[in-house]
PDB file of C-alpha atoms and ligand atoms in Angstrom:
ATOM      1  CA  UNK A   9      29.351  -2.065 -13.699  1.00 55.00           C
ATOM      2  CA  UNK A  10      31.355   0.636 -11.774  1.00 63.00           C
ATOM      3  CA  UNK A  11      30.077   1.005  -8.151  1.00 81.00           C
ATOM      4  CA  UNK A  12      28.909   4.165  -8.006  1.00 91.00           C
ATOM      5  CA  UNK A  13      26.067   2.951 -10.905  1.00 97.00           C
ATOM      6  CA  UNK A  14      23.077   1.742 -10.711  1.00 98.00           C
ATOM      7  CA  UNK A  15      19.742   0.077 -13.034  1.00 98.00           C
ATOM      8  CA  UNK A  16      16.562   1.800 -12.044  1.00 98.00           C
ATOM      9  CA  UNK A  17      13.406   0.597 -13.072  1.00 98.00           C
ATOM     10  CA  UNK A  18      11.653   3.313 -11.266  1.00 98.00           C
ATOM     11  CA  UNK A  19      11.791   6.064  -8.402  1.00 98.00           C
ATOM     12  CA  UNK A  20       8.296   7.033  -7.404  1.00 98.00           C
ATOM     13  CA  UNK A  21       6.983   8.695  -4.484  1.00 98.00           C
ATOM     14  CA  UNK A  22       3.608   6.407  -2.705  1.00 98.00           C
ATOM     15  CA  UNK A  23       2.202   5.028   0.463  1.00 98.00           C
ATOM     16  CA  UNK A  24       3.937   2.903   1.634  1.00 98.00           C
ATOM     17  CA  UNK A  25       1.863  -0.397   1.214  1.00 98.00           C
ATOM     18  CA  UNK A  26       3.270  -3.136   3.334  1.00 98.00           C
ATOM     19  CA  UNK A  27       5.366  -4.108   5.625  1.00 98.00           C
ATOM     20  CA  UNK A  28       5.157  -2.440   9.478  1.00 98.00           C
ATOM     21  CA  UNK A  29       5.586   0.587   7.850  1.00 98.00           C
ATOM     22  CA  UNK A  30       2.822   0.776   5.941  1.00 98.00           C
ATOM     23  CA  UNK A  31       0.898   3.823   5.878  1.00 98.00           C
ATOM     24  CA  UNK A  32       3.389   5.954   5.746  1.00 98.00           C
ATOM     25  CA  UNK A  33       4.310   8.390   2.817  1.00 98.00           C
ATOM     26  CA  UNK A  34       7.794   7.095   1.243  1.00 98.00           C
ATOM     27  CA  UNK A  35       9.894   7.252  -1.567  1.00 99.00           C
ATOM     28  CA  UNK A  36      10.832   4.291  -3.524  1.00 99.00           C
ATOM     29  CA  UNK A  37      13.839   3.068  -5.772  1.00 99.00           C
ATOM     30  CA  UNK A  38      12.928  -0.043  -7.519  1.00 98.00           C
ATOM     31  CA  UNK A  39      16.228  -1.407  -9.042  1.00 98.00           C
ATOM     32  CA  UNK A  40      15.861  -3.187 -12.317  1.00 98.00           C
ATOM     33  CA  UNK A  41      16.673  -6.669 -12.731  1.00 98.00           C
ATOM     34  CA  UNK A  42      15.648 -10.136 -10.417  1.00 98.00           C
ATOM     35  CA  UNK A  43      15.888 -13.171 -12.519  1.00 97.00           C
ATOM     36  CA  UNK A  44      14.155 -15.594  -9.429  1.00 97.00           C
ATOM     37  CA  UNK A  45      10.694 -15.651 -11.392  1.00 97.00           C
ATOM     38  CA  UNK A  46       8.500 -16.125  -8.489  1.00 98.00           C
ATOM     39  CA  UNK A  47       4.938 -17.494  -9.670  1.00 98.00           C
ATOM     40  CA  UNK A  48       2.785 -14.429  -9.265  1.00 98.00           C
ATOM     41  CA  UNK A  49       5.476 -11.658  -9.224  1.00 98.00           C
ATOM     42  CA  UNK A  50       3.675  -8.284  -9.501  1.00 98.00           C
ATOM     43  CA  UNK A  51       6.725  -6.382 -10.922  1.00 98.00           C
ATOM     44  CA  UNK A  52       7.746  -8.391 -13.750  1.00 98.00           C
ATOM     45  CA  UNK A  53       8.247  -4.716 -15.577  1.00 97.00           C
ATOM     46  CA  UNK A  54      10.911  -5.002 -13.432  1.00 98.00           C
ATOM     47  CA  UNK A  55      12.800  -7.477 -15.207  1.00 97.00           C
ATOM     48  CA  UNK A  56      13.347  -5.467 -17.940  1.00 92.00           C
ATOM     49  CA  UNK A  57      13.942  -1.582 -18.670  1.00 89.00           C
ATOM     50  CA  UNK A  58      16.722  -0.043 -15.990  1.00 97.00           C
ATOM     51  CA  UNK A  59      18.539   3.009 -17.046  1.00 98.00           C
ATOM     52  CA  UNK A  60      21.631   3.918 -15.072  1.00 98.00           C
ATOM     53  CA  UNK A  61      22.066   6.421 -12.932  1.00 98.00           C
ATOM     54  CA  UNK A  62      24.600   7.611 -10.124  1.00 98.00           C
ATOM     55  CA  UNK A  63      24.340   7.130  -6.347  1.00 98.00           C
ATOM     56  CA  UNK A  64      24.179  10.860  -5.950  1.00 98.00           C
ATOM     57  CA  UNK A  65      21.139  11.506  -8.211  1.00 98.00           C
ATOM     58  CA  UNK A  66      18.944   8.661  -7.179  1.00 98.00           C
ATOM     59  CA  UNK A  67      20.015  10.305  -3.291  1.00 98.00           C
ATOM     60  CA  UNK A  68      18.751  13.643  -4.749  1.00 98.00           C
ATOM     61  CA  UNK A  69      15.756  12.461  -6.514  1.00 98.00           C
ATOM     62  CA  UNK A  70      14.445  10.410  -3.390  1.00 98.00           C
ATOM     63  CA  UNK A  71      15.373  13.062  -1.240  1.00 98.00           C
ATOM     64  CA  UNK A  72      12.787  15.880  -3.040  1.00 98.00           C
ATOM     65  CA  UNK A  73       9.962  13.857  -1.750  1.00 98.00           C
ATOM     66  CA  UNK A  74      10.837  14.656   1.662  1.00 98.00           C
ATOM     67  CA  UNK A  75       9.352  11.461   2.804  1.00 98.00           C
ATOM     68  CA  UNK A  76       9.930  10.055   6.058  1.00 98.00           C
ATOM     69  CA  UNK A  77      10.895   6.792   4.633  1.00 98.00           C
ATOM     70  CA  UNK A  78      12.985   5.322   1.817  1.00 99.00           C
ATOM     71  CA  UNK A  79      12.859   1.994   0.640  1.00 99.00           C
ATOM     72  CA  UNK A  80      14.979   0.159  -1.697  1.00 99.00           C
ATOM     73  CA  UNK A  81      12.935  -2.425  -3.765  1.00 98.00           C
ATOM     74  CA  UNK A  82      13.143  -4.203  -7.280  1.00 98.00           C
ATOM     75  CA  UNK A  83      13.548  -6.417  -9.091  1.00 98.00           C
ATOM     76  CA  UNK A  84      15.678  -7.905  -6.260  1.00 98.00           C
ATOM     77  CA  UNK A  85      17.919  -4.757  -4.989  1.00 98.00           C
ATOM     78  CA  UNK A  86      21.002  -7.039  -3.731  1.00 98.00           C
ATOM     79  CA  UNK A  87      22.019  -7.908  -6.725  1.00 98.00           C
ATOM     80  CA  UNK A  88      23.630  -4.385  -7.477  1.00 98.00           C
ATOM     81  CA  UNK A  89      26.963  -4.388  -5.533  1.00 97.00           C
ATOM     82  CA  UNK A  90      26.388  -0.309  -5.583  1.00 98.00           C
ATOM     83  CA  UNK A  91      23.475  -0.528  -3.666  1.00 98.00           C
ATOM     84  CA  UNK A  92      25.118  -1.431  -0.474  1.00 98.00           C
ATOM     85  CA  UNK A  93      26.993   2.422  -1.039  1.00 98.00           C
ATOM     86  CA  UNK A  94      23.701   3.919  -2.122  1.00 98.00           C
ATOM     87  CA  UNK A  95      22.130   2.241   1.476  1.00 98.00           C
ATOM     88  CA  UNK A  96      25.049   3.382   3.347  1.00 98.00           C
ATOM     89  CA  UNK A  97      25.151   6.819   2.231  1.00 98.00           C
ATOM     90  CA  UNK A  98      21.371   7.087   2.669  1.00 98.00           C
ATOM     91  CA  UNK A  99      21.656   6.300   6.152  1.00 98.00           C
ATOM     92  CA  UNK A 100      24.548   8.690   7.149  1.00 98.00           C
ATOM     93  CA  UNK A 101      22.152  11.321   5.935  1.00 98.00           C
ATOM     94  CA  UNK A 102      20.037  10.119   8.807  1.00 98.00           C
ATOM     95  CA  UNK A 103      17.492   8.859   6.601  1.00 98.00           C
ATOM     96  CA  UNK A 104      15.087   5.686   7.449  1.00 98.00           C
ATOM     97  CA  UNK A 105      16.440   3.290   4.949  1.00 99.00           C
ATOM     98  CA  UNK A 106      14.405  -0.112   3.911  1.00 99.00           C
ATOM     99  CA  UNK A 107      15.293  -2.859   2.046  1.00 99.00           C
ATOM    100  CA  UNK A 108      12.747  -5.230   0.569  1.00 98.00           C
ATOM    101  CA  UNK A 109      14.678  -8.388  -0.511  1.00 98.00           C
ATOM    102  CA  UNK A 110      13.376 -11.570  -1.985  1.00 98.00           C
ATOM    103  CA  UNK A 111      15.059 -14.016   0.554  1.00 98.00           C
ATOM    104  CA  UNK A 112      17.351 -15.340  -1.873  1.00 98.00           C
ATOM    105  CA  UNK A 113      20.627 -13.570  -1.001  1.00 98.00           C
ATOM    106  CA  UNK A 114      22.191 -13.057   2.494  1.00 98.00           C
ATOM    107  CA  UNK A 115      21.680  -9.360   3.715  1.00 98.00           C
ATOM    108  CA  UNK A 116      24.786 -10.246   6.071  1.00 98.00           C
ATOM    109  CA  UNK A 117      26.416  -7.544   4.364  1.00 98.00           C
ATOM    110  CA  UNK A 118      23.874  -4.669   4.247  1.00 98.00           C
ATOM    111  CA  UNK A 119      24.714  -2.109   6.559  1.00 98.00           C
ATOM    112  CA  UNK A 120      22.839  -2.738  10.141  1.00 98.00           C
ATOM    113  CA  UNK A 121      21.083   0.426  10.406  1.00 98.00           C
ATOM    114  CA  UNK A 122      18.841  -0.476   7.501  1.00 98.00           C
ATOM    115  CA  UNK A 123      15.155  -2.269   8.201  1.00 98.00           C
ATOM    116  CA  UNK A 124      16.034  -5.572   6.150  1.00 98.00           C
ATOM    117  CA  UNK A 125      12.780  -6.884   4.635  1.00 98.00           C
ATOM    118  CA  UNK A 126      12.878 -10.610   4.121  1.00 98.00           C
ATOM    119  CA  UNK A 127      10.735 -12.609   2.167  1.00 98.00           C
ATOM    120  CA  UNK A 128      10.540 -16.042   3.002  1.00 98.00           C
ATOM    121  CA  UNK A 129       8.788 -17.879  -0.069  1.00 98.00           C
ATOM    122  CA  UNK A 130       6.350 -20.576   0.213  1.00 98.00           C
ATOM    123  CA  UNK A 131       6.108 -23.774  -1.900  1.00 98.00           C
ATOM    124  CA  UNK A 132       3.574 -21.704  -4.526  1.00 98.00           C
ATOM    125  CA  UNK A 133       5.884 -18.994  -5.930  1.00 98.00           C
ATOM    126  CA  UNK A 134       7.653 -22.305  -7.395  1.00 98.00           C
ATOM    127  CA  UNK A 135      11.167 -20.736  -5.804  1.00 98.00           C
ATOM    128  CA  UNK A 136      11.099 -21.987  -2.334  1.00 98.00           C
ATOM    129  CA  UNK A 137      13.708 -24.178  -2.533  1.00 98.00           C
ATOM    130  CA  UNK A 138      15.807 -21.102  -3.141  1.00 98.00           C
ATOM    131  CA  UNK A 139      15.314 -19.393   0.397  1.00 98.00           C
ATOM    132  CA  UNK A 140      18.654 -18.435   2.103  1.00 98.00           C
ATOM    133  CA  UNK A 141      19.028 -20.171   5.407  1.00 98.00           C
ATOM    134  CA  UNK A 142      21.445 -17.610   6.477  1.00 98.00           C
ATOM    135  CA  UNK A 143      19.213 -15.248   7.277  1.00 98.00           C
ATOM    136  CA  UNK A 144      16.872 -16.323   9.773  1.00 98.00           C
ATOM    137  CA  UNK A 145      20.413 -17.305  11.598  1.00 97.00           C
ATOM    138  CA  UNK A 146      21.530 -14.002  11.132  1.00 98.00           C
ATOM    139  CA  UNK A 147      18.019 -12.179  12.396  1.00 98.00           C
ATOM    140  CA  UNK A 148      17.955 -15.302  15.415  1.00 97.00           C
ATOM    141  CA  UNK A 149      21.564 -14.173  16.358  1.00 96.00           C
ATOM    142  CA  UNK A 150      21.140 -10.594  15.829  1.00 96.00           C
ATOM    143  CA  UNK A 151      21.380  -9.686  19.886  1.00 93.00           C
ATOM    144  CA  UNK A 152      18.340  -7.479  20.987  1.00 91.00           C
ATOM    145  CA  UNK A 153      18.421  -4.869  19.372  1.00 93.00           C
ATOM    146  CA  UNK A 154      19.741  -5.107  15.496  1.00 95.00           C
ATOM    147  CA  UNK A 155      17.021  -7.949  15.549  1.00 95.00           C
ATOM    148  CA  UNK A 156      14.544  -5.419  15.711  1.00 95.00           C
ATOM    149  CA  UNK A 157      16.065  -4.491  11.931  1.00 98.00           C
ATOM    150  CA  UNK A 158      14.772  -7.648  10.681  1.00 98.00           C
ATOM    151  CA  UNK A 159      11.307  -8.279   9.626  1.00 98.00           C
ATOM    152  CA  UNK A 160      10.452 -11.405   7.797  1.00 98.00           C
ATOM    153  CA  UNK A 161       7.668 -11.967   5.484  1.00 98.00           C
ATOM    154  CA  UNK A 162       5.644 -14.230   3.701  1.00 98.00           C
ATOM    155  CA  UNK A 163       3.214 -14.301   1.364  1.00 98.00           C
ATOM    156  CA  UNK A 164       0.629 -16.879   0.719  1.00 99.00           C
ATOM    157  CA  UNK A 165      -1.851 -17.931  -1.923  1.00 98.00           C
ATOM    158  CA  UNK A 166      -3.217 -21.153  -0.733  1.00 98.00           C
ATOM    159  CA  UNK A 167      -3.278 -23.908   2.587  1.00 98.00           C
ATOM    160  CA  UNK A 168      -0.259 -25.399   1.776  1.00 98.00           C
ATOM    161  CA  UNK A 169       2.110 -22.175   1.671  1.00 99.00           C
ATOM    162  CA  UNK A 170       0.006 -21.298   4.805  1.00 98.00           C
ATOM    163  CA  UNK A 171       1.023 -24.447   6.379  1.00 98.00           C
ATOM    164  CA  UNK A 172       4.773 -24.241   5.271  1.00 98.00           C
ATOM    165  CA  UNK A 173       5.083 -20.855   6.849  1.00 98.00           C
ATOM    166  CA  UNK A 174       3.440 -21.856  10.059  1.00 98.00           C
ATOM    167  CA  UNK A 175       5.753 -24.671  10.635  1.00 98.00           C
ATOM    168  CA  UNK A 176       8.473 -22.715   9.859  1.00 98.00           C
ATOM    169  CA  UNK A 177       7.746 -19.967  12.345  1.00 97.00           C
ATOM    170  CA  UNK A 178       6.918 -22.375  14.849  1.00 97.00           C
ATOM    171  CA  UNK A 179      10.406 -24.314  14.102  1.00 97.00           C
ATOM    172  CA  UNK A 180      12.250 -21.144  14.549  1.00 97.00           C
ATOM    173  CA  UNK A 181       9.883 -19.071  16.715  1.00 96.00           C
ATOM    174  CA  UNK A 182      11.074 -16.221  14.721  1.00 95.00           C
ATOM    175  CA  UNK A 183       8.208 -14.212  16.263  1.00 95.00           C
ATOM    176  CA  UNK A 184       9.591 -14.199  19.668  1.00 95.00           C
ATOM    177  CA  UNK A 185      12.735 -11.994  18.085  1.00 93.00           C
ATOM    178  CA  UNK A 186      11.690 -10.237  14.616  1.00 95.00           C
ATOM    179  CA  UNK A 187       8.452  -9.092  13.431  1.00 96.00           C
ATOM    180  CA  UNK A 188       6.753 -11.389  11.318  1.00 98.00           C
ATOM    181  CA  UNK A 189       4.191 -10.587   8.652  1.00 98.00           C
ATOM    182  CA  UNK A 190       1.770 -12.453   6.774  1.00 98.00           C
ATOM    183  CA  UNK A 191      -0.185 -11.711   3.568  1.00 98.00           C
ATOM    184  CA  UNK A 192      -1.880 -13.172   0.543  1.00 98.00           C
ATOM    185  CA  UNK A 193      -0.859 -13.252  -3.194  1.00 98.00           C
ATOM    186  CA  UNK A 194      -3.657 -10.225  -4.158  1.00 98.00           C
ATOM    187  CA  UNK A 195      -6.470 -11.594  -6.015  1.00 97.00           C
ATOM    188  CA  UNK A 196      -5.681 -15.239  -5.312  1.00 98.00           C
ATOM    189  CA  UNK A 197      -6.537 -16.057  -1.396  1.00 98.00           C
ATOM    190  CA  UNK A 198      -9.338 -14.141   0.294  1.00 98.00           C
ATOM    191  CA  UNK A 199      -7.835 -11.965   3.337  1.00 98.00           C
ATOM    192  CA  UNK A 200     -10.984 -13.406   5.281  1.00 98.00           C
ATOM    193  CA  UNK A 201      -9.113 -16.713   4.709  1.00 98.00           C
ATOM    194  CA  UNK A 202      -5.860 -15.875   5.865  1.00 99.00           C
ATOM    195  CA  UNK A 203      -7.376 -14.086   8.839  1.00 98.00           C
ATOM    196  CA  UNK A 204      -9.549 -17.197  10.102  1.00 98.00           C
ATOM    197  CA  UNK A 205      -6.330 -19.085   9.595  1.00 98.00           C
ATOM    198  CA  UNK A 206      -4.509 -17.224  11.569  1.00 98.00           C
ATOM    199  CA  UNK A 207      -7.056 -16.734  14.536  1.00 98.00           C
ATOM    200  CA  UNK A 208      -8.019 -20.207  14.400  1.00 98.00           C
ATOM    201  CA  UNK A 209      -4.315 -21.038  14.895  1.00 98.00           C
ATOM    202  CA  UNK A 210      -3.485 -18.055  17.486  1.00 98.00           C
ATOM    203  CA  UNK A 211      -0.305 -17.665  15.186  1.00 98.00           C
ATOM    204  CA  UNK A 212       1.338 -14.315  16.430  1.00 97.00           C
ATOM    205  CA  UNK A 213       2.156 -12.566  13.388  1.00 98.00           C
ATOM    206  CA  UNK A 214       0.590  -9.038  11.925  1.00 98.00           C
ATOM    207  CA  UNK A 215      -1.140 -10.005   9.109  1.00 98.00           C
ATOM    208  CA  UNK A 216      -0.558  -7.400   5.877  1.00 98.00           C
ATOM    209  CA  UNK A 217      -2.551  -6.264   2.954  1.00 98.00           C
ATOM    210  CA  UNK A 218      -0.785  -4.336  -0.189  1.00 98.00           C
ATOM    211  CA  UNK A 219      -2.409  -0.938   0.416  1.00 98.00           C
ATOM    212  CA  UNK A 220      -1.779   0.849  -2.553  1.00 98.00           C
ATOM    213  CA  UNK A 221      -3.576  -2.525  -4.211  1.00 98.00           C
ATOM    214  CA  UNK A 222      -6.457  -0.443  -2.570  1.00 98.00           C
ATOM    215  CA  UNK A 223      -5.780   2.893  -2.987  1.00 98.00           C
ATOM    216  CA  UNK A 224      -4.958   2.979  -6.806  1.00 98.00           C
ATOM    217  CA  UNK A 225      -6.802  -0.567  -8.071  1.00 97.00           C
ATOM    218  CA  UNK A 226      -6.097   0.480 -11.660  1.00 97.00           C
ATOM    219  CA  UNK A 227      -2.468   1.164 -11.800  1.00 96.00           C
ATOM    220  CA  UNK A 228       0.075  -0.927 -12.723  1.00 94.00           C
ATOM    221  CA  UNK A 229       3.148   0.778 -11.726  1.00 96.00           C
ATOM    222  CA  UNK A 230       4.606   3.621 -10.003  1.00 96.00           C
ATOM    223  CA  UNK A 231       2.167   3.318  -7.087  1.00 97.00           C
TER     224      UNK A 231
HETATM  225  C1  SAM B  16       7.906  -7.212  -6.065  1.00 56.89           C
HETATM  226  S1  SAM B  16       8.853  -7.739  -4.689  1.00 56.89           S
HETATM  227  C2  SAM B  16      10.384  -6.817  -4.905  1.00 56.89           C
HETATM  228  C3  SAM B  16      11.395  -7.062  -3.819  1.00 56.89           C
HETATM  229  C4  SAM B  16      11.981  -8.462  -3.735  1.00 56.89           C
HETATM  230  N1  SAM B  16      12.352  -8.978  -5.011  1.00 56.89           N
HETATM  231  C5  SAM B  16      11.026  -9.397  -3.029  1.00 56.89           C
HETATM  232  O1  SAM B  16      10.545 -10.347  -3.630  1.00 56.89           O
HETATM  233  O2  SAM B  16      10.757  -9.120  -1.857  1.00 56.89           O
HETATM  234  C6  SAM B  16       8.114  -6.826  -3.325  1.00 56.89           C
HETATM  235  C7  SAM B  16       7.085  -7.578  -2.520  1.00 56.89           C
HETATM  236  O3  SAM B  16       5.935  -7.796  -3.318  1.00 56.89           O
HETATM  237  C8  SAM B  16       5.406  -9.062  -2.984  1.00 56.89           C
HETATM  238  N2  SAM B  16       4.560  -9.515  -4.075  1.00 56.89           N
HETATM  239  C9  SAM B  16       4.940  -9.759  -5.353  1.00 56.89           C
HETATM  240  N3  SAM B  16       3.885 -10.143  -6.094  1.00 56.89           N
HETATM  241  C10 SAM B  16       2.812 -10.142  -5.270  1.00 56.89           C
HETATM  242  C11 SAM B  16       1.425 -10.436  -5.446  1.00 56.89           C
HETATM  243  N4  SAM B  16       0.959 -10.829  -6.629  1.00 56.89           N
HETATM  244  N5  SAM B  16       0.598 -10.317  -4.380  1.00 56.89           N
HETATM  245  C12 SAM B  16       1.094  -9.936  -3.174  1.00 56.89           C
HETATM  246  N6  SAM B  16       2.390  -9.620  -2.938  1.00 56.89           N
HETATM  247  C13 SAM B  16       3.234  -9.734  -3.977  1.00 56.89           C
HETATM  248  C14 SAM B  16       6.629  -9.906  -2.771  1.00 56.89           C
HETATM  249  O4  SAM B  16       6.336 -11.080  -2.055  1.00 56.89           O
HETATM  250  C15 SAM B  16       7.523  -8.960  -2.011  1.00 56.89           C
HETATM  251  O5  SAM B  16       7.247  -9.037  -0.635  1.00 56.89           O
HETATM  252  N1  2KA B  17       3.053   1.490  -2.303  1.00 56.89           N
HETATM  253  C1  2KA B  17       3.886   0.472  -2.405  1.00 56.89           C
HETATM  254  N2  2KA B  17       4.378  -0.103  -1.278  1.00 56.89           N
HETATM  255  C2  2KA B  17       5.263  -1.109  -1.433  1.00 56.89           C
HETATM  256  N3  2KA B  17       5.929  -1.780  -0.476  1.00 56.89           N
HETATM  257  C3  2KA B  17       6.755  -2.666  -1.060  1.00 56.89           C
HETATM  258  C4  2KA B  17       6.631  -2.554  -2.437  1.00 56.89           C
HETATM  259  C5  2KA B  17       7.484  -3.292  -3.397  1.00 56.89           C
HETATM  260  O1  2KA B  17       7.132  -3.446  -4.565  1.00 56.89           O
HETATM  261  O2  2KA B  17       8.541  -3.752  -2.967  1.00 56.89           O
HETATM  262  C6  2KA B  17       5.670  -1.584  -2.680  1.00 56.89           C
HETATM  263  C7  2KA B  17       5.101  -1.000  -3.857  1.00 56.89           C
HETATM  264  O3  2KA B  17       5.325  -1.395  -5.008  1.00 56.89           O
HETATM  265  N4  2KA B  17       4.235   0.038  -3.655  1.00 56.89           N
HETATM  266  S1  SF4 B  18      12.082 -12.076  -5.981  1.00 56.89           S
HETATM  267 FE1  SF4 B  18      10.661 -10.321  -5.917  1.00 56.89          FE
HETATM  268  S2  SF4 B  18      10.940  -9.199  -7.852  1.00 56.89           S
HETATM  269 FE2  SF4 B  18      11.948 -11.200  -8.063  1.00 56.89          FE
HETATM  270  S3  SF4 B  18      10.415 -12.458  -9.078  1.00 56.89           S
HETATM  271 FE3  SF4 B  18      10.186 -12.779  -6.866  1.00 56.89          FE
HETATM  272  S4  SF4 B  18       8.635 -11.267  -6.176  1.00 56.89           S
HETATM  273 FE4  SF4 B  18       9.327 -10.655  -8.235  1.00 56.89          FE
HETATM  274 MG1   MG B  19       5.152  -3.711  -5.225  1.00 56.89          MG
END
């Protein structure tokens, strides 16, 4: 693949749904192609489906929604060595650039003015075993204020993941440096749940539902 190429699954223009920038309007490039086949993955479409295109177009196309916001989401997005250009570019532009990565690759080399997403994945999405260790050192080590360009998250669907993420945040205190959020796998733990669990526990992290999951129930893409 030559580096000034990428697979797009899908460039849309939505609310953004999660993260602590949800609410906002933002345009999204979802790059094709992940391969980690998390249990419950919402965007197994995904998988399957890219067409190419260069950096400049997918920077024009994103750029006619005039949204305040643009993340870069897949599939898993590092996987694409042209997507560190496409971040790059979009950020000399002096756009707000997101990534939303799956936790299993190191963002060490994603350029530092981009919010890195991070999923940490509990024991349920049957990949845990495959989250990178490198970056919570990177985010713990990231000085005061590029830490502020890491946000972790994890999403849970039962007790157990619930319990795996609290020890882990506790090991760490990764809440004391980065913002943490917490959600649920839609449709398979109550929010109430999560929300008890979390008050019960005075666990300091800003619990996160998918928005658009609200917004446009019916859809299954492109939102
Ligand atoms: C589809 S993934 C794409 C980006 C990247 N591969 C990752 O896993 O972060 C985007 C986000 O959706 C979340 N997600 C996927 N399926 C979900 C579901 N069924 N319920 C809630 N969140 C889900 C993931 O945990 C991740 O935070
Ligand atoms: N509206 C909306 N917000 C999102 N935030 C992260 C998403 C993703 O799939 O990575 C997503 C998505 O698919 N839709
Ligand atoms: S890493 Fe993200 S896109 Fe890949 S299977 Fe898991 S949730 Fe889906
Ligand atoms: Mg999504």
């Amino acid at each position: 693949m030559i580096l000034k190429e990428l697979s797009i699954s899908e460039i849309f223009h939505s609310i953004q749904g999660e993260s602590s920038f949800a609410g906002w309007p933002c345009a999204f490039v979802r790059l094709a192609g992940c391969g980690n086949g998390c249990n419950f993955c919402d965007t197994t479409y995904a998988e399957t489906d890219g067409f190419m295109l260069e950096i400049p177009d997918i920077i024009m196309q994103t750029q006619a929604f005039r949204a305040p916001i643009i993340e870069i989401t897949g599939g898993e997005p590092l996987l694409q060595p042209a997507v560190y250009p496409l971040m790059q570019q979009l950020c000399n532009l002096g756009e707000t650039v997101l990534l939303e990565t799956g936790g299993f690759l190191s963002v060490d080399k994603v350029d530092s003015r981009v919010h890195k997403i991070i999923d940490l994945k509990p024991p349920s999405s049957g990949v845990c075993e495959r989250n990178c260790p490198e970056n919570i050192t990177l985010a713990l080590h990231a000085g005061k204020k590029l830490s502020q360009t890491f946000e972790f998250k994890i999403v849970v669907a039962s007790r157990e993941d619930y319990d795996w993420a609290k020890a882990l945040l506790l090991q760490h205190q990764l809440y004391c440096s980065c913002i943490v959020m917490m959600g649920v796998i839609h449709e398979k733990l109550e929010p109430s749940t999560l929300a008890e669990w979390i008050l019960r526990d005075r666990l300091p992290v800003r619990m996160q539902l998918q928005l658009h999951k609200y917004i446009w129930p019916l859809a299954t893409r492109g939102t």
